XYZ file of C-alpha atoms in Angstrom:
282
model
C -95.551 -76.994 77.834
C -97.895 -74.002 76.460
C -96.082 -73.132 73.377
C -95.587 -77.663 72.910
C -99.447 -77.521 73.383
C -100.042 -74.639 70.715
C -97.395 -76.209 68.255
C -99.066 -79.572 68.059
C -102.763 -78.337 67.443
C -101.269 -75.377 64.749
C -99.097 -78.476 63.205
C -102.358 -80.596 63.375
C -105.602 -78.017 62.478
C -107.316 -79.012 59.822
C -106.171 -82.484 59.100
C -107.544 -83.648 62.079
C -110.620 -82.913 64.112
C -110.166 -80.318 67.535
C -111.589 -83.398 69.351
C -109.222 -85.832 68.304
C -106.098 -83.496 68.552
C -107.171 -83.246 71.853
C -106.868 -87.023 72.430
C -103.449 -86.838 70.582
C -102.151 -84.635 73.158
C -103.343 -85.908 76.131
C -101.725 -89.642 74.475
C -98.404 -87.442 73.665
C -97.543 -85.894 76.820
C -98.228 -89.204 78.762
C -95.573 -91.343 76.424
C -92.735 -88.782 76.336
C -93.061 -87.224 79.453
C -94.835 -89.432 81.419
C -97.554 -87.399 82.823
C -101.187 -88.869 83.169
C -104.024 -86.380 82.238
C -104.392 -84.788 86.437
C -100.189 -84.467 85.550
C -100.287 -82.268 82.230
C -102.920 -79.532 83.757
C -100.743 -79.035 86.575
C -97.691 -78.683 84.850
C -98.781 -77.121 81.862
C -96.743 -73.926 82.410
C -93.525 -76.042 83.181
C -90.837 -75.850 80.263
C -90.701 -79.363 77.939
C -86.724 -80.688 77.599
C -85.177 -80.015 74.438
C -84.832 -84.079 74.158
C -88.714 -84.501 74.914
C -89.981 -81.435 72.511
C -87.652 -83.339 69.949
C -89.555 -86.290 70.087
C -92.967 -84.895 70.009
C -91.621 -83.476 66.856
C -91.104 -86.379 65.434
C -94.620 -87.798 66.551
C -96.413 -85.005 65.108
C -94.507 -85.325 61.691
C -95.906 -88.897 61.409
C -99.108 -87.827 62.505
C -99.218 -85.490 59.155
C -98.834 -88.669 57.252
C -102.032 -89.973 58.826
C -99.894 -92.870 61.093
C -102.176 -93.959 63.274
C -101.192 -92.615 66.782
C -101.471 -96.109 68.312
C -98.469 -97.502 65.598
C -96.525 -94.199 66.353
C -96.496 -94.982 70.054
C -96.754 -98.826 69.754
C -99.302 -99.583 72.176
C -102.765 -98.743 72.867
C -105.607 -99.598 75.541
C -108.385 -102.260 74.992
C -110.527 -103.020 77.366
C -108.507 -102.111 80.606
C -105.152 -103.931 79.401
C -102.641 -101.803 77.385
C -101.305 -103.957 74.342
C -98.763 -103.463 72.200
C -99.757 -102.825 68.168
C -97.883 -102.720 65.405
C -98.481 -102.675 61.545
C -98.761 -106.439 61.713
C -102.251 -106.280 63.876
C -105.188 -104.211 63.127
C -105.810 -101.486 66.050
C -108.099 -102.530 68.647
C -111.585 -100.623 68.357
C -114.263 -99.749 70.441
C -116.848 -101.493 68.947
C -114.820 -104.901 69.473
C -114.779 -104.009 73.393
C -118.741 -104.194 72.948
C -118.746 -107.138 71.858
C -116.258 -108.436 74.954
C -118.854 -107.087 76.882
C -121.508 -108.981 75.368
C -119.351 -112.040 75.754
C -118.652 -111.492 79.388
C -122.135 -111.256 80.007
C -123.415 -114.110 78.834
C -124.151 -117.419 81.157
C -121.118 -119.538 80.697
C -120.166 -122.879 81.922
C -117.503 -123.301 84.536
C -114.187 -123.475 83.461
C -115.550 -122.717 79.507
C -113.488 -123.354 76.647
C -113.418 -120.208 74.438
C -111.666 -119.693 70.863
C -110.879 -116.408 69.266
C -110.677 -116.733 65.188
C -108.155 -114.243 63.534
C -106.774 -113.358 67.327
C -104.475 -110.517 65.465
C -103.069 -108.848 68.630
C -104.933 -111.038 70.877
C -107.089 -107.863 72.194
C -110.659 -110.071 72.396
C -108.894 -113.119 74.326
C -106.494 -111.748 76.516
C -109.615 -109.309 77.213
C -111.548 -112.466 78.043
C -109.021 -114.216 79.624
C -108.636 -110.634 82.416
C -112.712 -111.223 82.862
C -113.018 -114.491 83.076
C -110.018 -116.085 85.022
C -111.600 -119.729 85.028
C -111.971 -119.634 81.528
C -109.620 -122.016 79.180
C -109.009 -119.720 76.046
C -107.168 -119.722 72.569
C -106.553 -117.650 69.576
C -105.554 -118.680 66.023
C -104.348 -117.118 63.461
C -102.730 -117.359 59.767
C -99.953 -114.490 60.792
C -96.805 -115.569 62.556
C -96.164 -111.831 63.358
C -99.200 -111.249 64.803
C -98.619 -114.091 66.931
C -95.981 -112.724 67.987
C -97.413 -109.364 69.162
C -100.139 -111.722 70.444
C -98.285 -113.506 72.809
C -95.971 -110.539 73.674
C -99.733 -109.079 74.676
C -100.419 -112.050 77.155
C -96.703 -112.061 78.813
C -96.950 -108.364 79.606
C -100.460 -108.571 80.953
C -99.807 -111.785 83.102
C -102.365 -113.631 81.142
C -102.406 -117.243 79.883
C -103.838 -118.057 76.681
C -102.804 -120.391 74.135
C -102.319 -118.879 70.747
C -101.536 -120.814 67.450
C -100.980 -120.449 63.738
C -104.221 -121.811 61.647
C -105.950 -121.124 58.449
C -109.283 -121.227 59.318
C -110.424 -121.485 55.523
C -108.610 -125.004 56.077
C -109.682 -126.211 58.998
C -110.214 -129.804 58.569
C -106.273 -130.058 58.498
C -106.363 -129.454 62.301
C -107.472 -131.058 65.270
C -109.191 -129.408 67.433
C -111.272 -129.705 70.716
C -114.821 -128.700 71.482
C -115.659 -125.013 72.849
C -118.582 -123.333 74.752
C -117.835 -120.261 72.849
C -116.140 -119.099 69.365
C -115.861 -115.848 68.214
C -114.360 -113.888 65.774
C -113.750 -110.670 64.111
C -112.844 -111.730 60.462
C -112.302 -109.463 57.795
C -115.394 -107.972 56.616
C -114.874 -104.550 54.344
C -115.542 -104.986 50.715
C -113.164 -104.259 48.126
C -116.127 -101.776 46.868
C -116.246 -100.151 50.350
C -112.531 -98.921 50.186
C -113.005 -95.483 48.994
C -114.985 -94.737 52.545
C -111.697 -95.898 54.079
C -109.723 -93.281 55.731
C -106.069 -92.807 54.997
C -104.945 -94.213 58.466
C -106.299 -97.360 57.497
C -105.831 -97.789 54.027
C -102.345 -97.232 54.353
C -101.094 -98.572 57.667
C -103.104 -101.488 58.742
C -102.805 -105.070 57.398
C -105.314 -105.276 54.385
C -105.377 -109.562 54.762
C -107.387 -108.796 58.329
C -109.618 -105.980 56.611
C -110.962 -106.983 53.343
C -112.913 -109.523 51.719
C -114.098 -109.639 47.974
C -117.271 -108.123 46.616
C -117.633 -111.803 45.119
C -117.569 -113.423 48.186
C -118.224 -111.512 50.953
C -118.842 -113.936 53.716
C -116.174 -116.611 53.020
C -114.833 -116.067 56.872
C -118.684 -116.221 58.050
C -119.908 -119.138 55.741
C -116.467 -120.997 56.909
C -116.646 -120.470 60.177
C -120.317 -121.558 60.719
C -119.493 -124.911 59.229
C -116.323 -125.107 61.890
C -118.587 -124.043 64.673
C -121.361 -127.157 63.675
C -118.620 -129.160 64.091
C -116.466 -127.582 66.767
C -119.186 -126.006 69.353
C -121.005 -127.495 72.093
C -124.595 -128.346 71.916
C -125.909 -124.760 73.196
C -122.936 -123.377 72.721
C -122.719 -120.126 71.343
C -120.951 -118.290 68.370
C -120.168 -114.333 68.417
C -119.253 -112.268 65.527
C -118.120 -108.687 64.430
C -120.437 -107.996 61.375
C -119.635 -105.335 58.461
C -122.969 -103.226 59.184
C -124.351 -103.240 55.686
C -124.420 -107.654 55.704
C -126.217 -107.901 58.888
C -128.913 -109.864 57.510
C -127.158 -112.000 55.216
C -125.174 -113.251 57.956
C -128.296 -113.881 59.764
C -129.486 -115.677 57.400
C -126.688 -117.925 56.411
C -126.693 -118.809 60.611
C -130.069 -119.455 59.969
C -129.399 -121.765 56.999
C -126.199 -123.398 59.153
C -128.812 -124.609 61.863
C -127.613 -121.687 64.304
C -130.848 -120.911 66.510
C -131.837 -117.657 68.665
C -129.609 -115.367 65.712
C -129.891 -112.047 67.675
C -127.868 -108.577 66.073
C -126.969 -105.719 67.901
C -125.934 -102.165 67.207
C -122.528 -100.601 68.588
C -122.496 -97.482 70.125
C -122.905 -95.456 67.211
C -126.114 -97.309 66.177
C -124.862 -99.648 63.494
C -125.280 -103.148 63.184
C -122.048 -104.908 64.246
C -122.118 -107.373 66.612
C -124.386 -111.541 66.049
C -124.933 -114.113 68.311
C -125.982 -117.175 67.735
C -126.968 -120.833 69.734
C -125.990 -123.819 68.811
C -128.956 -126.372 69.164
C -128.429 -129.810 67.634
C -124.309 -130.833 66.807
């Protein structure tokens, strides 16, 4: 396992950072070999099978091409559930579990109604869903494939959430019912904000869930807010992932929706990222 461990960091130095080929390995060893963490320091002067070493190999090559690790190994862990992800879905991020967390803390009503806009995997209501048992939840979105990995997500974690196909810039086609909370992580990165895009992004993840015009920035926001006035409970409240450069324009276009007690908060790394928002008068 020593000379597997000093192949993949000389393979990997200086395309990636120590720290994160550290994670890589840790994530390696536990999918081929099936070894947790306490697993790989104990046997780390056992030999690796041929077969095994073969298929790190081949995980390491992909790696080089900047495939995200989580595509390369088809799963990854949100919020205490392991999902599977694929290039159809954007990869789960920590950030999004803060907002969960936000969510789950907030007074609810018994037996709430929750939607998730532009579900993708399902990570944020499946996460909600494993929190909040008496909750009612569902997730649209405009992808049939990432339906699919959505509802994949929910069989293998035992959870029960409705997911649909909708365009949510056409709403009005669609019935729907009233919810205590929507929330959504829409795409938010400008065209102009590309070139601060990593290569793991750029080139693996689905650019329909990732960018927006520099025109038009906050089409999902704008759209959704008008769904929400129409679709929320009276004190009901709407939750969004925010690009951290348009915090205040989405405040203020709450503001000028009716939305009341508009509150932002950073992430862990200090950014703006996260709104919430009341809805007073329907």
């Amino acid at each position: 396992m020593k000379a597997t461990i000093q192949y993949i960091e000389k393979e990997l130095a200086g395309i990636y950072p120590i720290t994160e080929i550290d994670g890589f390995k840790r994530l390696i060893f536990e999918a081929v070999c099936g070894w947790g963490f306490s697993e790989q320091v104990a046997k780390k002067h056992e030999k690796i099978l041929k077969t095994d070493f073969s298929k790190i190999q081949k995980i390491v090559f992909r790696l080089k091409e900047f495939e995200p690790i989580q595509y390369i190994l088809g799963e990854t862990e949100f919020y205490g559930l392991m999902l599977i992800v694929n290039p159809s879905v954007l990869i789960p991020r920590p950030e999004t579990e803060e907002l969960v967390q936000w969510i789950t803390q907030s007074k609810l009503p018994v037996n709430a109604r929750i939607l998730d806009i532009g579900t993708g995997s399902g990570c944020i209501a499946l996460a909600l869903k494993n929190q909040l048992k008496n909750t009612e939840i569902t997730g649209v979105d405009i992808s049939e494939m990432a339906l699919e990995v959505a509802d994949k997500n929910a069989a293998i974690n035992n959870l029960e959430v409705n997911f649909f196909r909708a365009d949510i810039l056409k709403w009005e086609d669609i019935r729907w019912k009233t919810f205590d909370i929507i929330v959504s992580n829409p795409p938010y990165i400008r065209e102009s904000e590309k070139q601060q895009m990593h290569a793991n992004v750029l080139e693996y993840e689905p650019p329909n869930a990732l960018f927006v015009t520099d025109n038009d920035p906050l089409v999902f926001y704008r759209t959704i807010a008008a769904f929400a006035k129409k679709h929320l409970a009276e004190n009901g409240k709407l939750f969004f992932e925010i690009n951290e450069n348009l915090g205040l324009q989405v405040s203020k276009l709450l503001l000028e929706y009716g939305f009341r007690d508009i509150e932002i908060r950073k992430d862990i790394n200090g950014k703006n990222r996260m709104v919430c928002c009341l809805n007073c008068v329907r």
